[in-house]
mmCIF file of C-alpha atoms in Angstrom:
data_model
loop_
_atom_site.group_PDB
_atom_site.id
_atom_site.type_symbol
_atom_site.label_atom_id
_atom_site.label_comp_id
_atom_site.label_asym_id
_atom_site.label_seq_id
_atom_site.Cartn_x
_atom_site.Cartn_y
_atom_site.Cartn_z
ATOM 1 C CA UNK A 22 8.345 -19.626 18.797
ATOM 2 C CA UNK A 23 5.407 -19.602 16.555
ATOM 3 C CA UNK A 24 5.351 -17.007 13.207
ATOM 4 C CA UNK A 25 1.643 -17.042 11.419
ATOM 5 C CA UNK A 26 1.286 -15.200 8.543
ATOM 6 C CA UNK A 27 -2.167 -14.605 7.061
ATOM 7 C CA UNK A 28 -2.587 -12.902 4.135
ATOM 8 C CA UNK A 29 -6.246 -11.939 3.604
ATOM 9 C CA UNK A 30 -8.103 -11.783 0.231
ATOM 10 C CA UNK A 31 -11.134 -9.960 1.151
ATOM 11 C CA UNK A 32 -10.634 -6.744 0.313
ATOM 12 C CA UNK A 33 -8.879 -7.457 -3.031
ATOM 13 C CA UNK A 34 -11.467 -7.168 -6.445
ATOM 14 C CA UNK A 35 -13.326 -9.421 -7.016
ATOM 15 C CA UNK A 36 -15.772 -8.693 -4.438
ATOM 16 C CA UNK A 37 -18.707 -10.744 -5.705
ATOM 17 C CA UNK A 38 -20.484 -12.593 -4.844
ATOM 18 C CA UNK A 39 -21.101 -10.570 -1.646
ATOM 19 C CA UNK A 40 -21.236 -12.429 1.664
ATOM 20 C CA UNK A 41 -24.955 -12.774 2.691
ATOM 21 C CA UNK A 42 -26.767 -10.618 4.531
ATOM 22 C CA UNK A 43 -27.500 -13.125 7.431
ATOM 23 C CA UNK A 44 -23.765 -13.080 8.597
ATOM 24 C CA UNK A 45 -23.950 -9.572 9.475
ATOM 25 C CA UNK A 46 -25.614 -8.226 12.386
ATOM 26 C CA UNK A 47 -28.208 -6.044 12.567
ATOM 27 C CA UNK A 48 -25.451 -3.067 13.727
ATOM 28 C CA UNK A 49 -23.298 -3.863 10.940
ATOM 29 C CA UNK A 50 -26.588 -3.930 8.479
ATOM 30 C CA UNK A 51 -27.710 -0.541 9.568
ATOM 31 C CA UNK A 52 -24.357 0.964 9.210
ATOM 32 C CA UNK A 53 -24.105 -0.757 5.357
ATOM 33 C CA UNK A 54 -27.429 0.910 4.197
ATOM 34 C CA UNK A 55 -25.358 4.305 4.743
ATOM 35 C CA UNK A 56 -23.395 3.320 2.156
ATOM 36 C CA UNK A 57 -25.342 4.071 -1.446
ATOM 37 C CA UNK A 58 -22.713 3.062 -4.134
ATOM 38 C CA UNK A 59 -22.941 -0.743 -4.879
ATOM 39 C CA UNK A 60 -19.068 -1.190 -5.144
ATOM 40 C CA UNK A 61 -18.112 0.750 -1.519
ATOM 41 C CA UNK A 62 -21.389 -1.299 -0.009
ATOM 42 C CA UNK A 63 -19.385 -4.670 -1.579
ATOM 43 C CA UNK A 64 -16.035 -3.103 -0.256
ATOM 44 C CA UNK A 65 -17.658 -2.637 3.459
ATOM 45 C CA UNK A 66 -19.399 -6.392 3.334
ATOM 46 C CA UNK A 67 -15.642 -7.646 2.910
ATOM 47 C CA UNK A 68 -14.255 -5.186 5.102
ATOM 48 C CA UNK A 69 -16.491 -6.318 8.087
ATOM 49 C CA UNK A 70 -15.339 -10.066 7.051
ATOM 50 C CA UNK A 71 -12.011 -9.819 7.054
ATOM 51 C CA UNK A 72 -12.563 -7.672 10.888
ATOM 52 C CA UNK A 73 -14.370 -11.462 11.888
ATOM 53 C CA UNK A 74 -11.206 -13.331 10.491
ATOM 54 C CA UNK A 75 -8.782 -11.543 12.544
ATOM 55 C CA UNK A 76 -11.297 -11.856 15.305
ATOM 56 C CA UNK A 77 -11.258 -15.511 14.891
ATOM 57 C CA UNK A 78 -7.328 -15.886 15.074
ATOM 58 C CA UNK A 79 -7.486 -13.665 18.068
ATOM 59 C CA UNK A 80 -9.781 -15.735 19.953
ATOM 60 C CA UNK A 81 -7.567 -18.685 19.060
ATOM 61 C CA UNK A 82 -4.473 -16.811 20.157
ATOM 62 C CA UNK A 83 -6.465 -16.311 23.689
ATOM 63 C CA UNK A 84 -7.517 -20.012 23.600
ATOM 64 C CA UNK A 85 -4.315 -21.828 22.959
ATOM 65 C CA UNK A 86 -2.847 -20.085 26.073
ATOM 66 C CA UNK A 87 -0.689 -18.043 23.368
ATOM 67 C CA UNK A 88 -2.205 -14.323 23.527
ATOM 68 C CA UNK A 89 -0.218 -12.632 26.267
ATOM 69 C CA UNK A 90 3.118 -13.670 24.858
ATOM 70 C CA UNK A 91 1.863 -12.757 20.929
ATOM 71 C CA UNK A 92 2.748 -8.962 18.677
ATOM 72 C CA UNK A 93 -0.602 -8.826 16.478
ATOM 73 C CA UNK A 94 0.677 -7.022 13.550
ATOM 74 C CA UNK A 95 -1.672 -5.858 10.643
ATOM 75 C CA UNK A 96 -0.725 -3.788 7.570
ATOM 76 C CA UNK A 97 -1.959 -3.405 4.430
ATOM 77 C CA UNK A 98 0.649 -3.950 1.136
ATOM 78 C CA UNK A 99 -0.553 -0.914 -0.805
ATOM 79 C CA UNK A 100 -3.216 1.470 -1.796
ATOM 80 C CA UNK A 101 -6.940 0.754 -2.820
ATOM 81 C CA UNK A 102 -8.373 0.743 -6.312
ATOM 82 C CA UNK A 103 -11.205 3.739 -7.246
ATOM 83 C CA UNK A 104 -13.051 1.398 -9.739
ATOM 84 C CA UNK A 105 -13.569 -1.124 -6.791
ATOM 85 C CA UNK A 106 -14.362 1.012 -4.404
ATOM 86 C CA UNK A 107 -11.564 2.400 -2.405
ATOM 87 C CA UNK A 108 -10.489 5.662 -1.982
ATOM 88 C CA UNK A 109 -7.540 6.778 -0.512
ATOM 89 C CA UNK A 110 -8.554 10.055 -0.042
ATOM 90 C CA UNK A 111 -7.010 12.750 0.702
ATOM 91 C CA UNK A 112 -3.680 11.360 -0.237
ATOM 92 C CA UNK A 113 -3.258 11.086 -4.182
ATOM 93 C CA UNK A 114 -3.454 8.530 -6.128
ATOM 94 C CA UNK A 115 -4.233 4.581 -5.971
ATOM 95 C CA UNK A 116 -2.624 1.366 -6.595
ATOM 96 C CA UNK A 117 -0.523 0.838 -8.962
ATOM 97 C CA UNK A 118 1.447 4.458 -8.690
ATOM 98 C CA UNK A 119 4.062 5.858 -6.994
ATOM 99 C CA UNK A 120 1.764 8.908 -5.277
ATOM 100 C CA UNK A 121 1.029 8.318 -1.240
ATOM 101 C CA UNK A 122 -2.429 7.114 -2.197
ATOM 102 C CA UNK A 123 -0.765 4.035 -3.770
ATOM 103 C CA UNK A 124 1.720 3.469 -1.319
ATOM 104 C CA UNK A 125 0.783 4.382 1.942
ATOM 105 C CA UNK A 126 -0.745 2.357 4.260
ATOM 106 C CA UNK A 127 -2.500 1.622 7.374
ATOM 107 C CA UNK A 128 -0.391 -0.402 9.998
ATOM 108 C CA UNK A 129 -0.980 -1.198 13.803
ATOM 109 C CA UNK A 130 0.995 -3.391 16.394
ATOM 110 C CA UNK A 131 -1.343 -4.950 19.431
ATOM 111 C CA UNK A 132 0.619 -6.909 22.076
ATOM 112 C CA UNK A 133 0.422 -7.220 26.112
ATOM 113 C CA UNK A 134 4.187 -6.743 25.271
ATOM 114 C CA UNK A 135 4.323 -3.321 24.698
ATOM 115 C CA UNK A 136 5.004 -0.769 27.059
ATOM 116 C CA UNK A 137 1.486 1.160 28.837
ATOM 117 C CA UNK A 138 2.692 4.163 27.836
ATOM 118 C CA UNK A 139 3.158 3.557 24.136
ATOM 119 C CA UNK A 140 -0.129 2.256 24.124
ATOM 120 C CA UNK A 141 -2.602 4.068 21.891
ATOM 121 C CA UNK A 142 0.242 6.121 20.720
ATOM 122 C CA UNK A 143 0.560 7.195 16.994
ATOM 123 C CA UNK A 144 4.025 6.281 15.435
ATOM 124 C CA UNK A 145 5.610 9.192 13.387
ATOM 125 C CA UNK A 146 8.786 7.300 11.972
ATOM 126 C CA UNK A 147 9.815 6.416 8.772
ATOM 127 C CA UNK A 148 9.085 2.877 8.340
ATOM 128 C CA UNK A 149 9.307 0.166 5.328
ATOM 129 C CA UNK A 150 7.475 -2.826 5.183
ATOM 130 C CA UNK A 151 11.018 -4.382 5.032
ATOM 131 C CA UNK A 152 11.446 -3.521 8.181
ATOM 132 C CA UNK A 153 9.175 -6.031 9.948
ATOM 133 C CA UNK A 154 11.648 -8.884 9.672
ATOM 134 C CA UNK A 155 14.662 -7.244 11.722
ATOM 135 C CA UNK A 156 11.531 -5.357 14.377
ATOM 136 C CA UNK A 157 10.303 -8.587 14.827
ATOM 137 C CA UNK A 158 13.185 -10.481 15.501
ATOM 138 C CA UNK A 159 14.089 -8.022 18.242
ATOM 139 C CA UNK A 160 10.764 -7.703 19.876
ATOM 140 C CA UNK A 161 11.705 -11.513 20.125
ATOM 141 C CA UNK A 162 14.801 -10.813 21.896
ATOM 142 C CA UNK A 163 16.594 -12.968 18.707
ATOM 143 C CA UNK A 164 18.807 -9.727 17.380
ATOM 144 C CA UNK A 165 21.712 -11.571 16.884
ATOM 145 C CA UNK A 166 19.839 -13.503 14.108
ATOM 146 C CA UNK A 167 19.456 -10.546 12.126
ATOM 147 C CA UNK A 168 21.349 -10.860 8.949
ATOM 148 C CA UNK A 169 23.902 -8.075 8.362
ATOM 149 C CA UNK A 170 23.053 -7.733 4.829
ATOM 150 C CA UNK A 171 19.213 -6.847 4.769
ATOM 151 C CA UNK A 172 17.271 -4.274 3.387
ATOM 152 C CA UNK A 173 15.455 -3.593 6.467
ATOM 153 C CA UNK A 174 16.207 -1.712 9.975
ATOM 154 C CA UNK A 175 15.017 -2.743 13.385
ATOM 155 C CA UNK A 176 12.109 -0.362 14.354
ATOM 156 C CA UNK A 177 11.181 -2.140 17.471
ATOM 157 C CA UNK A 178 13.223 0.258 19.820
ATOM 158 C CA UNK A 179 11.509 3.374 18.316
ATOM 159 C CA UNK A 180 8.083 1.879 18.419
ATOM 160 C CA UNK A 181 8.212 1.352 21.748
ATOM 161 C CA UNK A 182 9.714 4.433 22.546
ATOM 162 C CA UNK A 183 7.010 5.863 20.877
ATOM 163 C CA UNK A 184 4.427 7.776 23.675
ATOM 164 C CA UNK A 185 0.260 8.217 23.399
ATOM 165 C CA UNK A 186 -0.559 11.722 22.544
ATOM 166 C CA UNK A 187 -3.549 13.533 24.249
ATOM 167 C CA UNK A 188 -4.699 14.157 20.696
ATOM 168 C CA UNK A 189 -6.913 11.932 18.538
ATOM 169 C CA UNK A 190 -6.810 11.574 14.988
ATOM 170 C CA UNK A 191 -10.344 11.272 14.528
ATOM 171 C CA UNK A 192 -13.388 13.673 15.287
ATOM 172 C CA UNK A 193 -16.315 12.903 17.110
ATOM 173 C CA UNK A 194 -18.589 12.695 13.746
ATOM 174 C CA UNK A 195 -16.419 10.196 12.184
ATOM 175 C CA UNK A 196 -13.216 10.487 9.752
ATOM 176 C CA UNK A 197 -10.734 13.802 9.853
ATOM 177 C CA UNK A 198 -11.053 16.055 7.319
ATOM 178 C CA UNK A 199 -8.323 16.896 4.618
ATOM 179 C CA UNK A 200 -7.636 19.893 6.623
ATOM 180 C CA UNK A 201 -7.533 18.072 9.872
ATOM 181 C CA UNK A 202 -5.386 15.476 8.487
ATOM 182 C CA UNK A 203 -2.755 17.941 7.115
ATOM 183 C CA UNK A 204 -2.280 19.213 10.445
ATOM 184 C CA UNK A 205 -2.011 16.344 12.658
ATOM 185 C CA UNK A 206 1.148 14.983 10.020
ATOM 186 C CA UNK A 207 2.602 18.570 9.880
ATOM 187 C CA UNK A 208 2.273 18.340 14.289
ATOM 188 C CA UNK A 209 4.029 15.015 13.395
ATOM 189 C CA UNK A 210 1.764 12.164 13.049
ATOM 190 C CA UNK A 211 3.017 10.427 10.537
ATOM 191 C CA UNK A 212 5.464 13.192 8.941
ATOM 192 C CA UNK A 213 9.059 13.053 8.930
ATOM 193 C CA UNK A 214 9.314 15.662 12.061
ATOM 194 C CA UNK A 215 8.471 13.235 14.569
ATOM 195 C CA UNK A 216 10.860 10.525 13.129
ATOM 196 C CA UNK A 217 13.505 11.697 14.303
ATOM 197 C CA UNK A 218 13.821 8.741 16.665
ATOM 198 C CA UNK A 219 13.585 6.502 13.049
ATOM 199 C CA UNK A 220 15.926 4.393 12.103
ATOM 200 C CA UNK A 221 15.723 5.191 9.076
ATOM 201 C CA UNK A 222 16.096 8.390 7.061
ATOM 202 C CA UNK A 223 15.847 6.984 3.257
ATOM 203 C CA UNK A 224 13.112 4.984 1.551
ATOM 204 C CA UNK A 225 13.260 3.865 -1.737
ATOM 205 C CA UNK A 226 9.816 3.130 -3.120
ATOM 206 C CA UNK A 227 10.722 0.917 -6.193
ATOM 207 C CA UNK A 228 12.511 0.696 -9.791
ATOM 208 C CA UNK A 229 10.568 -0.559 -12.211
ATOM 209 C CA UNK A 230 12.115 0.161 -15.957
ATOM 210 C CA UNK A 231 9.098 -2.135 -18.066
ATOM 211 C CA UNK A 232 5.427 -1.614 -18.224
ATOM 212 C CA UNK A 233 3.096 -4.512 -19.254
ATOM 213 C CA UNK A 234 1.006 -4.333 -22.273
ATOM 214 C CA UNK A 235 -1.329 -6.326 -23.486
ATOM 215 C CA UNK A 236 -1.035 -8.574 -27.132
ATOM 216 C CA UNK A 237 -4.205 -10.008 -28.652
ATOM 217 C CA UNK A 238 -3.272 -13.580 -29.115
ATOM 218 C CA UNK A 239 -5.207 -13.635 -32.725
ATOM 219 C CA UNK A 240 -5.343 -9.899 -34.051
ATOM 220 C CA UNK A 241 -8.917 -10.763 -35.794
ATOM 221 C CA UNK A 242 -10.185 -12.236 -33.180
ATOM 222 C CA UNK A 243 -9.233 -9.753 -30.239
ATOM 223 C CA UNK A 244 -9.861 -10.183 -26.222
ATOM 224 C CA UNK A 245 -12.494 -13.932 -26.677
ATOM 225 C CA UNK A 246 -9.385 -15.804 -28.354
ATOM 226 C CA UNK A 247 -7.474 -14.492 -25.400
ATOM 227 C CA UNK A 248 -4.311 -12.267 -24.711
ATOM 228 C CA UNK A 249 -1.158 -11.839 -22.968
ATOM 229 C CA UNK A 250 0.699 -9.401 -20.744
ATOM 230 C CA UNK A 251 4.149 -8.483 -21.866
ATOM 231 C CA UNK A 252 6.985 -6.723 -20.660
ATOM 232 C CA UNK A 253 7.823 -3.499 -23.121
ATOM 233 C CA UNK A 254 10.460 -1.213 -21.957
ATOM 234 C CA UNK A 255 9.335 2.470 -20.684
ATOM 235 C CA UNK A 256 10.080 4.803 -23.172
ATOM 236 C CA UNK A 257 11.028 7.262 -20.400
ATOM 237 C CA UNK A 258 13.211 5.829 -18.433
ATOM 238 C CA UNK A 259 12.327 3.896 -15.607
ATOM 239 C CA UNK A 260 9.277 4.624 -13.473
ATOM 240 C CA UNK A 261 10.862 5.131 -9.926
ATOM 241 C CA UNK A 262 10.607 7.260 -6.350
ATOM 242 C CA UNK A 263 12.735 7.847 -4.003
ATOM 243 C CA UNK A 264 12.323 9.486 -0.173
ATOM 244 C CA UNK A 265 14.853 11.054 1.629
ATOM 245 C CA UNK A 266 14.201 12.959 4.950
ATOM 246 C CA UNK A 267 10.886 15.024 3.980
ATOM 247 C CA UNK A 268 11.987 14.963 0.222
ATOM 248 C CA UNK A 269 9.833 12.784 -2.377
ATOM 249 C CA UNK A 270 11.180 12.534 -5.791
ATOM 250 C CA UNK A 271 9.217 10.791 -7.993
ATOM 251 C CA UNK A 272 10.732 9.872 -12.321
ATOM 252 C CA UNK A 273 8.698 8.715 -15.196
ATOM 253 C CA UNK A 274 5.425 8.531 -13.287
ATOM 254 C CA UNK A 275 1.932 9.008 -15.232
ATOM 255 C CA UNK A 276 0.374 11.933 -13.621
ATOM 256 C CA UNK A 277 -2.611 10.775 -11.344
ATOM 257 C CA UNK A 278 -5.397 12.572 -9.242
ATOM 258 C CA UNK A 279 -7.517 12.346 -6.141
ATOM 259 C CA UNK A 280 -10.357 10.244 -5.692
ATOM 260 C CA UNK A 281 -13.124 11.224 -3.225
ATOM 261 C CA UNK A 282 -16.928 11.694 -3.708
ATOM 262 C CA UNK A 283 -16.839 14.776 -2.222
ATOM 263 C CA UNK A 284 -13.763 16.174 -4.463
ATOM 264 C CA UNK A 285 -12.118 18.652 -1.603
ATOM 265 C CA UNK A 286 -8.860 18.723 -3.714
ATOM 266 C CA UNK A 287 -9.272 20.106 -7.164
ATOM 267 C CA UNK A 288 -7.808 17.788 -9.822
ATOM 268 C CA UNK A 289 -4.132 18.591 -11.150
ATOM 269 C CA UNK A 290 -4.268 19.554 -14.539
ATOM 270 C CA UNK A 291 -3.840 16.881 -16.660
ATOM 271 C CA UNK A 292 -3.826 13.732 -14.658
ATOM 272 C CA UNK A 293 -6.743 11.695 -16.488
ATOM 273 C CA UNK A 294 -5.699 8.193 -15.261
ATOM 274 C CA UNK A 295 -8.355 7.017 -13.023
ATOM 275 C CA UNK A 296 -7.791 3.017 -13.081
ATOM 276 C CA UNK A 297 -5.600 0.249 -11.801
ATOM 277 C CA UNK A 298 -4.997 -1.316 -14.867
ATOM 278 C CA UNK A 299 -2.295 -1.856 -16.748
ATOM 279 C CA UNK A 300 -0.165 1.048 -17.076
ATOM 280 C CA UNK A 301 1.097 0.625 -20.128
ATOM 281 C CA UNK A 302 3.767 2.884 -21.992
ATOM 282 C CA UNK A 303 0.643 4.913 -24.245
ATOM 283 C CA UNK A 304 0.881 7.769 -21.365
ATOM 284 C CA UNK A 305 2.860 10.652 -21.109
ATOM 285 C CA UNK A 306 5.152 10.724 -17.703
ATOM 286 C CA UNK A 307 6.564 13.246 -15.678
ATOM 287 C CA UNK A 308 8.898 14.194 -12.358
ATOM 288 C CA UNK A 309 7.326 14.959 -9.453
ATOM 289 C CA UNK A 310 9.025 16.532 -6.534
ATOM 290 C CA UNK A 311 7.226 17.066 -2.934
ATOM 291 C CA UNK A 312 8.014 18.042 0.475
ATOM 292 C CA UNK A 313 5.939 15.415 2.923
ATOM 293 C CA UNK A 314 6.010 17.502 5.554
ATOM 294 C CA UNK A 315 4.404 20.818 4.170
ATOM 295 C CA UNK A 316 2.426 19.021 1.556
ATOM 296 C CA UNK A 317 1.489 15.669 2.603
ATOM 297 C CA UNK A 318 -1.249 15.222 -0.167
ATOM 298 C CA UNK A 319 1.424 15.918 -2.780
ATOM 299 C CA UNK A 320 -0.545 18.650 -4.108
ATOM 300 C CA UNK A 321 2.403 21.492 -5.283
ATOM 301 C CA UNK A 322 5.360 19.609 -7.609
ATOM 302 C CA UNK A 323 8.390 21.171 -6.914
ATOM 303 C CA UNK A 324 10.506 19.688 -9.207
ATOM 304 C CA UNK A 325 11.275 22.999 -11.076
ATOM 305 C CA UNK A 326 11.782 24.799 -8.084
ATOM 306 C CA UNK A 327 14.518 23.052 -6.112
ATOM 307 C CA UNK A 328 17.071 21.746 -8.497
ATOM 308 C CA UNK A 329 19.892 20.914 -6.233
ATOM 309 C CA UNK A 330 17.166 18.845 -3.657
ATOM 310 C CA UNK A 331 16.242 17.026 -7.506
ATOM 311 C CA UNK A 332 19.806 16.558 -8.420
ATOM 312 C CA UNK A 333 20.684 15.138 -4.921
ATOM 313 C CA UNK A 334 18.099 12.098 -5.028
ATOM 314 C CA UNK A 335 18.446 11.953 -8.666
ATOM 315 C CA UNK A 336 22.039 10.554 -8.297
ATOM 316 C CA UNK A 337 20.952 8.826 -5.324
ATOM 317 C CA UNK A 338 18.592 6.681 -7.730
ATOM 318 C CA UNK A 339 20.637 6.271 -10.038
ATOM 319 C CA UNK A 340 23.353 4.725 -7.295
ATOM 320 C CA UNK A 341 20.367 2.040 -6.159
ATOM 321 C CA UNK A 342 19.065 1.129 -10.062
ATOM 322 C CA UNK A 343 22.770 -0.057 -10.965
ATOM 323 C CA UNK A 344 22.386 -2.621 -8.098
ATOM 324 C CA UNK A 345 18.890 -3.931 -9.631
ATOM 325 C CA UNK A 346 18.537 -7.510 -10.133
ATOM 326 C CA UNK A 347 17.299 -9.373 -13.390
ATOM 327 C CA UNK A 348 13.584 -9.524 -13.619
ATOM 328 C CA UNK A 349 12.236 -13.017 -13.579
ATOM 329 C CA UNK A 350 8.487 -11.964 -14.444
ATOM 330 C CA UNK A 351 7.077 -13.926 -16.985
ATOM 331 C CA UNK A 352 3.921 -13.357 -19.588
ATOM 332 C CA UNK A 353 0.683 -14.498 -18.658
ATOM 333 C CA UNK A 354 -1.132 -16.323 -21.398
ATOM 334 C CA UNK A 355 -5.334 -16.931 -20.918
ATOM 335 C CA UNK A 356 -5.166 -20.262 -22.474
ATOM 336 C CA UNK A 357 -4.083 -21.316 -19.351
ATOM 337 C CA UNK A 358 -7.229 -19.959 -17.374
ATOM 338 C CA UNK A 359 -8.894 -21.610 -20.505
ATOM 339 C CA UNK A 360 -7.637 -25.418 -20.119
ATOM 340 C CA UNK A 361 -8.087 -24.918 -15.949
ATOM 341 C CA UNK A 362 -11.566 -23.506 -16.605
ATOM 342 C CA UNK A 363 -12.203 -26.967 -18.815
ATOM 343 C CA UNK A 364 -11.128 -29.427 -16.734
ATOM 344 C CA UNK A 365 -10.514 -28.031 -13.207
ATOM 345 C CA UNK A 366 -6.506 -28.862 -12.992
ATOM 346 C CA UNK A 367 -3.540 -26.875 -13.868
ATOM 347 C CA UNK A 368 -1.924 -28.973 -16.972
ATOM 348 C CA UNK A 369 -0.225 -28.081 -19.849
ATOM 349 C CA UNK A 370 -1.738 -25.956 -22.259
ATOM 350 C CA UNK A 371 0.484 -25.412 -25.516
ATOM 351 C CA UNK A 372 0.396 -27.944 -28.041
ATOM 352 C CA UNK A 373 4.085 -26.797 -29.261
#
């Protein structure tokens, strides 16, 4: 059996230099002048791109005699970035934070494998990016080489049990509205109603007790003598979410907004952070508590109103941080970008 894994750059800052206007055809150059800010325009140019690389692998796929016995599987890793250019409007937020915006993503499986009548269908269920390794083992027919002790749960029975529904998520002029998209996950696409044929019930988004900061490597000098990221501690408590049926809980998380040009969602109160960056510990955090299911756009915290829900996955947290491992992250240090930039090799940098 053959596994490729290709994990594309294109869409990841930084986007220039843009790819030239004579690889694009004249369809995709009309439908890039539509696009007036310079960073979306950059965003599209490597968007169309990457849709040529996967093109390219297909073809091979189809050429190497491999294609009818292949599962194409594409998914993103997390949310886009405002100041580059995505928006992952209308769910909140954006890389970096533990709002659907950040953490969400696009997914699709493609195979001559899967039954007719899944085809086309839209996949409700709960599902982890963990869970690839144990679905793709059994789409393989290799489920006895699952390990006992993973993470992950095998999705491939419920994807393919999965059927096409006579309704589309998109409208003839283009992209759903918010309104449109709130109903089609509250009819179940993509809520937790329709999962009940899931594997699993519980996700737990992540645990992270530090925040970087960065240290000026000279204090005088500031950012040209260079810097490094360090590890601090979060005042708070650790940042962490948890989901559990249609239940969200979210600890410690800076409060962040939408981001849209057209704004259909009125700001929270409060929620200023409106970058990737660093998250430092300089913010003030809160706890967020949403139903998916009513409010997919995370729009009414209900953290005050249903103690015993908060309670519930609060312990439940607190049960999965004790089994966190030790951190191996390390500082990064610019010198090092400094001494590659000089002489075009990765060597030592510090003199002591």
């Amino acid at each position: 059996p053959l596994f490729l894994y290709m994990s594309y750059q294109n869409v990841h800052s930084p986007l220039t230099p843009t790819p030239p206007d004579a690889w694009f055809s004249p369809s995709e150059r009309k439908m890039l002048k539509n696009i007036d800010a310079d960073d979306r325009k950059y965003l599209g140019k490597a968007l169309i791109m990457l849709d040529h690389a996967i093109e390219n692998v297909t073809r091979a796929l189809r050429a190497h005699g491999l294609y009818d016995d292949a599962i194409l599987v594409y998914s993103g890793d997390n949310g886009g970035c405002p100041q580059f250019g995505a928006f992952n409007y209308p769910l909140r937020g954006m890389k970096n934070f533990m709002f659907e915006g950040g953490l969400r993503v696009h997914g699709w499986v493609h195979s001559n494998l899967l039954p007719r009548e899944t085809r086309g269908a839209t996949y409700g269920g709960l599902m982890h990016i963990t869970d690839w390794l144990p679905t793709l083992l059994s789409a393989a027919g290799a489920s006895e080489l699952i390990p006992s002790d993973l993470d992950g749960v095998d999705q491939w029975a419920a994807i393919t049990g999965a059927r096409a529904s006579s309704r589309q998520l998109s409208t003839a002029g283009g992209a759903m509205t918010s309104e449109e998209f709130a109903r089609a996950v509250q009819e179940g696409h993509g809520g937790y109603d329709n999962a009940h044929n899931s594997p699993r019930t519980e996700m737990l988004y992540n645990i992270d007790p530090y925040s970087e900061e960065m240290v000026f490597l000279d204090a005088d000098c500031g950012a040209p003598c260079g810097f490094a990221t360090v590890l601090v501690n979060n005042p708070d408590g650790a940042r962490a979410a948890l989901r559990v049926g249609k239940w969200k809980l979210i600890r410690h998380e800076i409060c962040v907004s939408y981001f849209n040009p057209k704004q259909e969602l009125a700001a929270p109160a409060g929620c200023s952070m409106s970058s990737c960056s660093m998250v430092g510990t300089a913010q003030n955090s809160s706890d967020f508590l949403f139903d998916l299911v009513a409010d997919p756009f995370e729009t009414t915290n209900l953290h005050a109103n249903e103690p015993e829900v908060v309670q519930k996955l609060s312990a439940r947290l607190d049960e999965l941080h004790k089994t966190i491992v030790p951190t191996e992250w390390k500082s990064s240090d610019t010198r090092a970008y400094s001494r590659w930039a000089e002489t075009g090799y990765i060597t030592p940098w510090c003199s002591s």
